[in-house]
Amino acid sequence: ALTNGKYKSCLHRAVVKKESERRSLAFFLCPNKEKTVGPPEELLRRDGWRRAYPDFTWAALFDFTQKHYRADTNTLDAFSSWMCPELSPFTKQYTSS
């Protein structure tokens, strides 16, 4: 949503040898729950104002992942379809407001 679908996250996992110790550093993003999530206006302008996803709040996404759909590679598409059920996930295009 932040990049209008241009950049995708990747799945990852750690494989560690039994003989060595593993250390991890976790980073959690915890923005204000009422913060609106959407791509920068400059990116939308370059895309001809065509949006891949609707704007939403972090609270709405968190609620969705806790009550309706656990996070995976399809979460954002499932969330967008849940927010705007009248739009097909295969042909969705949102207009900027």
mmCIF file with all atom_site columns, C-alpha atoms in Angstrom:
data_model
loop_
_atom_site.group_PDB
_atom_site.id
_atom_site.type_symbol
_atom_site.label_atom_id
_atom_site.label_alt_id
_atom_site.label_comp_id
_atom_site.label_asym_id
_atom_site.label_entity_id
_atom_site.label_seq_id
_atom_site.pdbx_PDB_ins_code
_atom_site.Cartn_x
_atom_site.Cartn_y
_atom_site.Cartn_z
_atom_site.occupancy
_atom_site.B_iso_or_equiv
_atom_site.pdbx_formal_charge
_atom_site.auth_seq_id
_atom_site.auth_comp_id
_atom_site.auth_asym_id
_atom_site.auth_atom_id
_atom_site.pdbx_PDB_model_num
ATOM 1  C CA . ALA A 1 1  ? 0.000   0.000   0.000   1.00 0.00 ? 1  ALA A CA 1
ATOM 2  C CA . LEU A 1 2  ? 2.856   2.393   0.789   1.00 0.00 ? 2  LEU A CA 1
ATOM 3  C CA . THR A 1 3  ? 4.423   1.892   -2.649  1.00 0.00 ? 3  THR A CA 1
ATOM 4  C CA . ASN A 1 4  ? 1.169   1.415   -4.609  1.00 0.00 ? 4  ASN A CA 1
ATOM 5  C CA . GLY A 1 5  ? 2.139   -2.210  -5.268  1.00 0.00 ? 5  GLY A CA 1
ATOM 6  C CA . LYS A 1 6  ? 5.553   -1.437  -6.803  1.00 0.00 ? 6  LYS A CA 1
ATOM 7  C CA . TYR A 1 7  ? 7.637   -3.150  -4.105  1.00 0.00 ? 7  TYR A CA 1
ATOM 8  C CA . LYS A 1 8  ? 6.721   -6.468  -2.514  1.00 0.00 ? 8  LYS A CA 1
ATOM 9  C CA . SER A 1 9  ? 7.843   -7.974  0.770   1.00 0.00 ? 9  SER A CA 1
ATOM 10 C CA . CYS A 1 10 ? 9.475   -11.361 0.686   1.00 0.00 ? 10 CYS A CA 1
ATOM 11 C CA . LEU A 1 11 ? 8.907   -14.366 2.880   1.00 0.00 ? 11 LEU A CA 1
ATOM 12 C CA . HIS A 1 12 ? 11.920  -15.405 4.889   1.00 0.00 ? 12 HIS A CA 1
ATOM 13 C CA . ARG A 1 13 ? 13.057  -17.956 7.392   1.00 0.00 ? 13 ARG A CA 1
ATOM 14 C CA . ALA A 1 14 ? 16.219  -18.601 9.339   1.00 0.00 ? 14 ALA A CA 1
ATOM 15 C CA . VAL A 1 15 ? 18.148  -21.852 9.120   1.00 0.00 ? 15 VAL A CA 1
ATOM 16 C CA . VAL A 1 16 ? 20.740  -22.282 11.845  1.00 0.00 ? 16 VAL A CA 1
ATOM 17 C CA . LYS A 1 17 ? 23.330  -24.972 12.430  1.00 0.00 ? 17 LYS A CA 1
ATOM 18 C CA . LYS A 1 18 ? 22.829  -26.868 15.672  1.00 0.00 ? 18 LYS A CA 1
ATOM 19 C CA . GLU A 1 19 ? 26.441  -26.203 16.646  1.00 0.00 ? 19 GLU A CA 1
ATOM 20 C CA . SER A 1 20 ? 26.132  -22.428 16.610  1.00 0.00 ? 20 SER A CA 1
ATOM 21 C CA . GLU A 1 21 ? 24.118  -19.907 18.571  1.00 0.00 ? 21 GLU A CA 1
ATOM 22 C CA . ARG A 1 22 ? 21.535  -17.849 16.751  1.00 0.00 ? 22 ARG A CA 1
ATOM 23 C CA . ARG A 1 23 ? 20.908  -14.214 17.550  1.00 0.00 ? 23 ARG A CA 1
ATOM 24 C CA . SER A 1 24 ? 18.052  -12.211 16.141  1.00 0.00 ? 24 SER A CA 1
ATOM 25 C CA . LEU A 1 25 ? 17.015  -8.601  16.142  1.00 0.00 ? 25 LEU A CA 1
ATOM 26 C CA . ALA A 1 26 ? 13.330  -7.866  15.710  1.00 0.00 ? 26 ALA A CA 1
ATOM 27 C CA . PHE A 1 27 ? 11.925  -4.584  14.451  1.00 0.00 ? 27 PHE A CA 1
ATOM 28 C CA . PHE A 1 28 ? 8.267   -3.783  14.901  1.00 0.00 ? 28 PHE A CA 1
ATOM 29 C CA . LEU A 1 29 ? 6.437   -0.935  13.250  1.00 0.00 ? 29 LEU A CA 1
ATOM 30 C CA . CYS A 1 30 ? 3.840   0.523   15.589  1.00 0.00 ? 30 CYS A CA 1
ATOM 31 C CA . PRO A 1 31 ? 2.452   3.717   14.084  1.00 0.00 ? 31 PRO A CA 1
ATOM 32 C CA . ASN A 1 32 ? -0.437  5.689   15.482  1.00 0.00 ? 32 ASN A CA 1
ATOM 33 C CA . LYS A 1 33 ? -3.524  3.503   15.046  1.00 0.00 ? 33 LYS A CA 1
ATOM 34 C CA . GLU A 1 34 ? -5.461  6.281   13.319  1.00 0.00 ? 34 GLU A CA 1
ATOM 35 C CA . LYS A 1 35 ? -2.629  7.087   10.887  1.00 0.00 ? 35 LYS A CA 1
ATOM 36 C CA . THR A 1 36 ? -3.811  6.800   7.287   1.00 0.00 ? 36 THR A CA 1
ATOM 37 C CA . VAL A 1 37 ? -1.744  4.468   5.130   1.00 0.00 ? 37 VAL A CA 1
ATOM 38 C CA . GLY A 1 38 ? -1.354  5.260   1.445   1.00 0.00 ? 38 GLY A CA 1
ATOM 39 C CA . PRO A 1 39 ? 1.280   5.916   -1.197  1.00 0.00 ? 39 PRO A CA 1
ATOM 40 C CA . PRO A 1 40 ? 2.954   9.320   -1.538  1.00 0.00 ? 40 PRO A CA 1
ATOM 41 C CA . GLU A 1 41 ? 1.214   11.757  -3.876  1.00 0.00 ? 41 GLU A CA 1
ATOM 42 C CA . GLU A 1 42 ? 4.319   11.925  -6.115  1.00 0.00 ? 42 GLU A CA 1
ATOM 43 C CA . LEU A 1 43 ? 4.163   8.176   -6.725  1.00 0.00 ? 43 LEU A CA 1
ATOM 44 C CA . LEU A 1 44 ? 0.457   8.367   -7.566  1.00 0.00 ? 44 LEU A CA 1
ATOM 45 C CA . ARG A 1 45 ? 1.102   11.254  -9.949  1.00 0.00 ? 45 ARG A CA 1
ATOM 46 C CA . ARG A 1 46 ? 3.673   9.141   -11.827 1.00 0.00 ? 46 ARG A CA 1
ATOM 47 C CA . ASP A 1 47 ? 1.158   6.283   -11.999 1.00 0.00 ? 47 ASP A CA 1
ATOM 48 C CA . GLY A 1 48 ? -1.490  8.558   -13.505 1.00 0.00 ? 48 GLY A CA 1
ATOM 49 C CA . TRP A 1 49 ? -3.348  8.660   -10.171 1.00 0.00 ? 49 TRP A CA 1
ATOM 50 C CA . ARG A 1 50 ? -4.212  4.942   -10.464 1.00 0.00 ? 50 ARG A CA 1
ATOM 51 C CA . ARG A 1 51 ? -4.223  3.328   -7.038  1.00 0.00 ? 51 ARG A CA 1
ATOM 52 C CA . ALA A 1 52 ? -3.535  -0.346  -6.399  1.00 0.00 ? 52 ALA A CA 1
ATOM 53 C CA . TYR A 1 53 ? -5.065  -0.232  -2.895  1.00 0.00 ? 53 TYR A CA 1
ATOM 54 C CA . PRO A 1 54 ? -7.471  2.015   -0.975  1.00 0.00 ? 54 PRO A CA 1
ATOM 55 C CA . ASP A 1 55 ? -6.233  4.217   1.879   1.00 0.00 ? 55 ASP A CA 1
ATOM 56 C CA . PHE A 1 56 ? -6.780  2.670   5.312   1.00 0.00 ? 56 PHE A CA 1
ATOM 57 C CA . THR A 1 57 ? -5.829  3.126   8.951   1.00 0.00 ? 57 THR A CA 1
ATOM 58 C CA . TRP A 1 58 ? -3.396  0.914   10.837  1.00 0.00 ? 58 TRP A CA 1
ATOM 59 C CA . ALA A 1 59 ? -6.220  0.157   13.297  1.00 0.00 ? 59 ALA A CA 1
ATOM 60 C CA . ALA A 1 60 ? -8.403  -1.251  10.494  1.00 0.00 ? 60 ALA A CA 1
ATOM 61 C CA . LEU A 1 61 ? -5.590  -3.453  9.158   1.00 0.00 ? 61 LEU A CA 1
ATOM 62 C CA . PHE A 1 62 ? -4.698  -4.686  12.653  1.00 0.00 ? 62 PHE A CA 1
ATOM 63 C CA . ASP A 1 63 ? -8.344  -5.494  13.399  1.00 0.00 ? 63 ASP A CA 1
ATOM 64 C CA . PHE A 1 64 ? -8.632  -7.381  10.103  1.00 0.00 ? 64 PHE A CA 1
ATOM 65 C CA . THR A 1 65 ? -5.520  -9.494  10.796  1.00 0.00 ? 65 THR A CA 1
ATOM 66 C CA . GLN A 1 66 ? -6.697  -10.307 14.317  1.00 0.00 ? 66 GLN A CA 1
ATOM 67 C CA . LYS A 1 67 ? -10.339 -11.118 13.581  1.00 0.00 ? 67 LYS A CA 1
ATOM 68 C CA . HIS A 1 68 ? -10.663 -12.111 9.920   1.00 0.00 ? 68 HIS A CA 1
ATOM 69 C CA . TYR A 1 69 ? -7.414  -13.146 8.256   1.00 0.00 ? 69 TYR A CA 1
ATOM 70 C CA . ARG A 1 70 ? -3.979  -13.985 9.616   1.00 0.00 ? 70 ARG A CA 1
ATOM 71 C CA . ALA A 1 71 ? -1.023  -12.258 7.962   1.00 0.00 ? 71 ALA A CA 1
ATOM 72 C CA . ASP A 1 72 ? 0.529   -13.951 4.926   1.00 0.00 ? 72 ASP A CA 1
ATOM 73 C CA . THR A 1 73 ? 1.501   -13.021 1.365   1.00 0.00 ? 73 THR A CA 1
ATOM 74 C CA . ASN A 1 74 ? -2.152  -12.393 0.421   1.00 0.00 ? 74 ASN A CA 1
ATOM 75 C CA . THR A 1 75 ? -3.122  -10.244 3.405   1.00 0.00 ? 75 THR A CA 1
ATOM 76 C CA . LEU A 1 76 ? -3.173  -6.874  1.648   1.00 0.00 ? 76 LEU A CA 1
ATOM 77 C CA . ASP A 1 77 ? -5.258  -8.154  -1.274  1.00 0.00 ? 77 ASP A CA 1
ATOM 78 C CA . ALA A 1 78 ? -7.665  -9.915  1.108   1.00 0.00 ? 78 ALA A CA 1
ATOM 79 C CA . PHE A 1 79 ? -7.896  -6.780  3.249   1.00 0.00 ? 79 PHE A CA 1
ATOM 80 C CA . SER A 1 80 ? -8.569  -4.574  0.200   1.00 0.00 ? 80 SER A CA 1
ATOM 81 C CA . SER A 1 81 ? -11.320 -6.932  -0.989  1.00 0.00 ? 81 SER A CA 1
ATOM 82 C CA . TRP A 1 82 ? -12.816 -6.930  2.519   1.00 0.00 ? 82 TRP A CA 1
ATOM 83 C CA . MET A 1 83 ? -12.791 -3.112  2.598   1.00 0.00 ? 83 MET A CA 1
ATOM 84 C CA . CYS A 1 84 ? -14.164 -2.755  -0.951  1.00 0.00 ? 84 CYS A CA 1
ATOM 85 C CA . PRO A 1 85 ? -16.057 -5.998  -1.729  1.00 0.00 ? 85 PRO A CA 1
ATOM 86 C CA . GLU A 1 86 ? -17.587 -4.491  -4.867  1.00 0.00 ? 86 GLU A CA 1
ATOM 87 C CA . LEU A 1 87 ? -14.154 -4.504  -6.538  1.00 0.00 ? 87 LEU A CA 1
ATOM 88 C CA . SER A 1 88 ? -12.652 -7.727  -7.842  1.00 0.00 ? 88 SER A CA 1
ATOM 89 C CA . PRO A 1 89 ? -9.149  -8.450  -6.512  1.00 0.00 ? 89 PRO A CA 1
ATOM 90 C CA . PHE A 1 90 ? -8.077  -9.223  -10.082 1.00 0.00 ? 90 PHE A CA 1
ATOM 91 C CA . THR A 1 91 ? -9.221  -5.961  -11.668 1.00 0.00 ? 91 THR A CA 1
ATOM 92 C CA . LYS A 1 92 ? -9.223  -3.538  -8.759  1.00 0.00 ? 92 LYS A CA 1
ATOM 93 C CA . GLN A 1 93 ? -8.265  0.040   -9.454  1.00 0.00 ? 93 GLN A CA 1
ATOM 94 C CA . TYR A 1 94 ? -9.052  2.716   -6.937  1.00 0.00 ? 94 TYR A CA 1
ATOM 95 C CA . THR A 1 95 ? -9.297  6.384   -7.746  1.00 0.00 ? 95 THR A CA 1
ATOM 96 C CA . SER A 1 96 ? -7.526  8.939   -5.633  1.00 0.00 ? 96 SER A CA 1
ATOM 97 C CA . SER A 1 97 ? -9.788  11.085  -3.491  1.00 0.00 ? 97 SER A CA 1
#
